[in-house]
Short mmCIF file of C-alpha atoms in Angstrom, two decimals:
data_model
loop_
_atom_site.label_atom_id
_atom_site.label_comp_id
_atom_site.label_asym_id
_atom_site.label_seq_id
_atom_site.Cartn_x
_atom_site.Cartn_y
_atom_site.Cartn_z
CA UNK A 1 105.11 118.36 101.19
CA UNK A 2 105.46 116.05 98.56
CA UNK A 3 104.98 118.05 94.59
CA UNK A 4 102.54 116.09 92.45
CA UNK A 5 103.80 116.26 88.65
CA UNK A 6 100.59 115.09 86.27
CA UNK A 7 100.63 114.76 83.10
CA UNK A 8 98.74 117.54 82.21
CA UNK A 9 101.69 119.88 83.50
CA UNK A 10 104.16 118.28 81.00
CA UNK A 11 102.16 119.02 78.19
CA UNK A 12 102.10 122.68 79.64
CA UNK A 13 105.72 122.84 79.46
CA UNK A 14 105.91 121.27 76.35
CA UNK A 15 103.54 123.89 75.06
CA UNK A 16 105.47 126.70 76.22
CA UNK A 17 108.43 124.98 74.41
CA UNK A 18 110.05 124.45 78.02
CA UNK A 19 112.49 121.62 77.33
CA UNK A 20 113.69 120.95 81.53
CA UNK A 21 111.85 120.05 84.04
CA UNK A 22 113.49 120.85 87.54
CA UNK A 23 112.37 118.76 90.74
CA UNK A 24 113.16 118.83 94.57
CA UNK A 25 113.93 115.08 95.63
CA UNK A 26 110.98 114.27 97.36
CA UNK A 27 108.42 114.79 93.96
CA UNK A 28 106.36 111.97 92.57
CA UNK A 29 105.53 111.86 88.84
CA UNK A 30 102.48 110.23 88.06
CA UNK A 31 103.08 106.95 85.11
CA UNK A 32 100.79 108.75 82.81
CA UNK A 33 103.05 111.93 83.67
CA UNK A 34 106.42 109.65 82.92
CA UNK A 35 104.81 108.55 79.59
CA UNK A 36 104.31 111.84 78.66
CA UNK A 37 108.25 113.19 79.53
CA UNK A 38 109.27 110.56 77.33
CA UNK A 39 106.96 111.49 74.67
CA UNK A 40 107.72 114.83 74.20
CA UNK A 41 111.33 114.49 75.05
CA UNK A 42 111.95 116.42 78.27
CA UNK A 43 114.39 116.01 80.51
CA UNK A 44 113.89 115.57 84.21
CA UNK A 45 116.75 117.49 86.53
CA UNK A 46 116.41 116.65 90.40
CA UNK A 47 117.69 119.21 92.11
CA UNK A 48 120.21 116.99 94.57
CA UNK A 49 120.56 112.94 94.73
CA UNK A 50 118.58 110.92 96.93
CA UNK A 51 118.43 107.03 97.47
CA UNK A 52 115.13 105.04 95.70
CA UNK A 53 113.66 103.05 98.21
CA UNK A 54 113.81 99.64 97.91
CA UNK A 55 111.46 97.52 96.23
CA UNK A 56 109.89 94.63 98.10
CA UNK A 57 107.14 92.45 97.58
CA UNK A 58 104.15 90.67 99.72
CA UNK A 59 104.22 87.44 98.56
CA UNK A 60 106.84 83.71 98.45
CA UNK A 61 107.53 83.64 95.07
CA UNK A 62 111.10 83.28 94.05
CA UNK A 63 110.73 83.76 90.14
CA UNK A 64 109.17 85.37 87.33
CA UNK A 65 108.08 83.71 84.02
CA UNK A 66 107.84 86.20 81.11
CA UNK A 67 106.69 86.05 77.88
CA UNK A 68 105.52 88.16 74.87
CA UNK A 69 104.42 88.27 71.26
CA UNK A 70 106.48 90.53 69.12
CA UNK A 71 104.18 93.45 70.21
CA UNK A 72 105.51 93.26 73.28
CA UNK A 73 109.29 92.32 72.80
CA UNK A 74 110.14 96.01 73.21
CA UNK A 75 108.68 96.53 75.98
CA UNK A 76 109.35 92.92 78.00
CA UNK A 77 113.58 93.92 77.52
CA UNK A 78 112.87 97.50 79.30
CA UNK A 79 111.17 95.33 82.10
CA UNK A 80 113.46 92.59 82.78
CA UNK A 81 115.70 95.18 84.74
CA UNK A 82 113.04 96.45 86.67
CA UNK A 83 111.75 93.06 87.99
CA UNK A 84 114.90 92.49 88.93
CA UNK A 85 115.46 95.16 91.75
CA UNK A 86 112.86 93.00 93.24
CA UNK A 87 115.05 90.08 93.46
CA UNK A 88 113.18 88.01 91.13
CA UNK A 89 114.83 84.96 89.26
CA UNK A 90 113.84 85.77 85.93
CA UNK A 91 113.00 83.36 83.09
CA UNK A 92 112.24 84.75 79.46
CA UNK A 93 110.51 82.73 77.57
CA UNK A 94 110.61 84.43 74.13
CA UNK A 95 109.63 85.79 71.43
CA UNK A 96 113.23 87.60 71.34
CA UNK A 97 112.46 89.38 68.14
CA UNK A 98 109.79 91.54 66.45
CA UNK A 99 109.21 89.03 63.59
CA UNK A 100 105.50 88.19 63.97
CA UNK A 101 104.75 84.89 65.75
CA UNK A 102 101.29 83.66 67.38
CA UNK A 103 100.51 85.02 70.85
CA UNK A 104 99.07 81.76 72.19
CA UNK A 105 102.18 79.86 71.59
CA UNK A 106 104.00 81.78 74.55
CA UNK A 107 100.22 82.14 76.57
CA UNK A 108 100.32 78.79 76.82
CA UNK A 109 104.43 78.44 77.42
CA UNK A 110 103.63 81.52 80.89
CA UNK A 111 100.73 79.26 81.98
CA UNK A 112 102.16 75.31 81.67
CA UNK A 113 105.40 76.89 83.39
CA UNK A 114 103.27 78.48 86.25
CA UNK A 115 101.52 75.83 86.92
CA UNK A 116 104.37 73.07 87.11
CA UNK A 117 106.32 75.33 89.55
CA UNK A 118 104.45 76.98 92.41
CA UNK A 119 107.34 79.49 93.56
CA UNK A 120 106.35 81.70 90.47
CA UNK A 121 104.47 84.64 89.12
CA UNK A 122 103.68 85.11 84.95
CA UNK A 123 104.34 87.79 82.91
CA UNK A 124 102.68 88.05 79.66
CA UNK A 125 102.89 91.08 76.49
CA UNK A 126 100.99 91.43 73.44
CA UNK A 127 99.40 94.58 72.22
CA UNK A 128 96.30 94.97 74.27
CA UNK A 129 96.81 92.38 76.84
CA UNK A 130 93.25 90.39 76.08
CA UNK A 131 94.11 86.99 73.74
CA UNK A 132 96.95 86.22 76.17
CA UNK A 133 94.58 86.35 78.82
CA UNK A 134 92.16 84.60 77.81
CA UNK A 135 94.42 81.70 76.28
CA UNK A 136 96.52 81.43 79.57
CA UNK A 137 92.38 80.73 81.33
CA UNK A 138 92.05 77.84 79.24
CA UNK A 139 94.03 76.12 81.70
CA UNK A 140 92.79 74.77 84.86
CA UNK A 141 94.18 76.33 88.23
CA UNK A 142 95.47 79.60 86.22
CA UNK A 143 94.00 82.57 87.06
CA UNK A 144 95.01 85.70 84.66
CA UNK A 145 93.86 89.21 84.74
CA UNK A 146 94.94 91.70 82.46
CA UNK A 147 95.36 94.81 84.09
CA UNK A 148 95.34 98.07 83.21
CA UNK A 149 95.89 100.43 86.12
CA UNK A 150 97.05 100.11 89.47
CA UNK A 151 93.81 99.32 90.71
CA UNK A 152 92.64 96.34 88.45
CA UNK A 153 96.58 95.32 89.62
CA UNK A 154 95.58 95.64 93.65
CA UNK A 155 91.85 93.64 92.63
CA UNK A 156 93.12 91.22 90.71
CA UNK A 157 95.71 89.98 93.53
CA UNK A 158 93.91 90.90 96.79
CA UNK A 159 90.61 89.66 95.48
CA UNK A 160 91.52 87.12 92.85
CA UNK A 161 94.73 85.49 93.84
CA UNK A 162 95.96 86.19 90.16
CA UNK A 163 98.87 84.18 89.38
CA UNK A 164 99.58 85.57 86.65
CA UNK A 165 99.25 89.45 85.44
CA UNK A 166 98.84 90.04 81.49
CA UNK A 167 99.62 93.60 80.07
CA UNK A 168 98.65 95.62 76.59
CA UNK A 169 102.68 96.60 75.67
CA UNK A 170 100.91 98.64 72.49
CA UNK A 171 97.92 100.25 74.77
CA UNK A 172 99.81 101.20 77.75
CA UNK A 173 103.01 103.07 78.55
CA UNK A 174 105.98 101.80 80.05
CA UNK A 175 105.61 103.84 82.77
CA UNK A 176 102.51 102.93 83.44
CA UNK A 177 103.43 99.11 83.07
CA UNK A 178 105.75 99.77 85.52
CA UNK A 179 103.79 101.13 87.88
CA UNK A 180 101.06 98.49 87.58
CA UNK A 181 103.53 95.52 87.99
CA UNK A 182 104.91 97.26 91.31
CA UNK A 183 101.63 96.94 92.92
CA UNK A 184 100.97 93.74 91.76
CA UNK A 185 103.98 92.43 93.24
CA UNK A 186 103.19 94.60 96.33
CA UNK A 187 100.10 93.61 96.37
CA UNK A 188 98.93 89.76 98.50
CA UNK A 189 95.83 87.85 98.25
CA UNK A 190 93.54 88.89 101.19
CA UNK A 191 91.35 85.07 101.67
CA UNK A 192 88.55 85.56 103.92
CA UNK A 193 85.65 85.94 101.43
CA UNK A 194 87.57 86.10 98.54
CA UNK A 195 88.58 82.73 99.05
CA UNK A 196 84.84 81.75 99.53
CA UNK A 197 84.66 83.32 95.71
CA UNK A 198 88.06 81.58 94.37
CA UNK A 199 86.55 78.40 95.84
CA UNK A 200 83.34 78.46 93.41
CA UNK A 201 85.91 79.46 90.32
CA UNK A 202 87.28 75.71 91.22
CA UNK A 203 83.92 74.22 91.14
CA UNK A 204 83.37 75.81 87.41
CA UNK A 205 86.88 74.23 86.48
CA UNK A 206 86.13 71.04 87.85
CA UNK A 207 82.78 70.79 85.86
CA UNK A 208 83.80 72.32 82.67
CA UNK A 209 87.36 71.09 82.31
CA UNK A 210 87.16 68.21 80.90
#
């Protein structure tokens, strides 16, 4: 049976000023839990190697577009390896430093790109994940959900054929982001119904974009 680690039990530890946490292979840490070990600085032992399984994804697109304001610049460089190991041509679109710049600049760079090339996915970082959104929606045929946990990540593909996912690099951890993005990419539009739904979204944009 598989051992659970929450972040509730690494605060335990850290309260009883236990520094190592000790694992058999097959345990899961929760994001919130992974958050926390980096937080309080503990350090994770596993008790014998085992191989990751491979990432994969449920979708045909080829490449990633991702972008951030310089809230998020920290946080995009930590990520760029991770997308990778699921074979994802990656594009960074800036900013590439922390000097403050103007979030809907690289909104709008994620959501011109996406829409010009329809092999990709979009990426975007600020600090809570909302004006990014909601600039990127100013354009017709993009459909961006900020997302928050690994549900709103399931939803917002399954149900809303999100195209691209926007994520709060100063609300969330990196864990956590992690986590979310995996089951967004994991994660395929279901039609049927939702499509029914989608279809009206079109009708809005034709009568409103103008």
């Amino acid at each position: 049976m598989k051992r659970l680690i929450t972040e509730k039990e690494i605060e335990q530890l850290a309260r009883n000023d236990i520094r190592v946490l000790i694992l058999e292979p097959n345990s899961v840490i929760t994001p919130l839990a992974k958050d926390k070990i980096v937080e309080l600085k503990i350090d994770v032992i596993y008790q014998q190697n085992y191989k990751a399984e491979k990432n994969r994804i449920s979708c045909d697109k080829s490449r990633c577009y991702i972008g951030s304001d310089h809230t998020g610049v920290s946080v995009k460089k930590k990520l760029i390896d991770f997308i990778k190991t699921f074979n994802f041509e990656i594009i960074d679109v800036g900013t590439y430093t922390e000097d403050a710049v103007d979030y809907p600049d690289f909104a709008k760079s994620i959501a011109t790109k996406v829409l010009s090339d329809n092999s990709a996915f979009g990426i975007i970082l600020d600090a809570t994940g909302i004006p990014s959104c909601i600039t990127a929606n100013k354009f017709k045929g993009i459909r961006a959900a900020t997302c928050y946990n690994e549900f709103s990540a399931r939803s917002s593909r399954e149900h809303n054929d999100a195209n691209i996912i926007v994520l709060g690099a100063k609300s969330l951890g990196e864990e956590t982001i992690k986590s979310i993005l995996k089951v967004w990419f994991e994660s395929e539009f279901q039609g049927s119904r939702h499509q029914k739904r989608l279809d009206k979204i079109k009708d809005i944009e034709e009568n409103n974009f103008k």
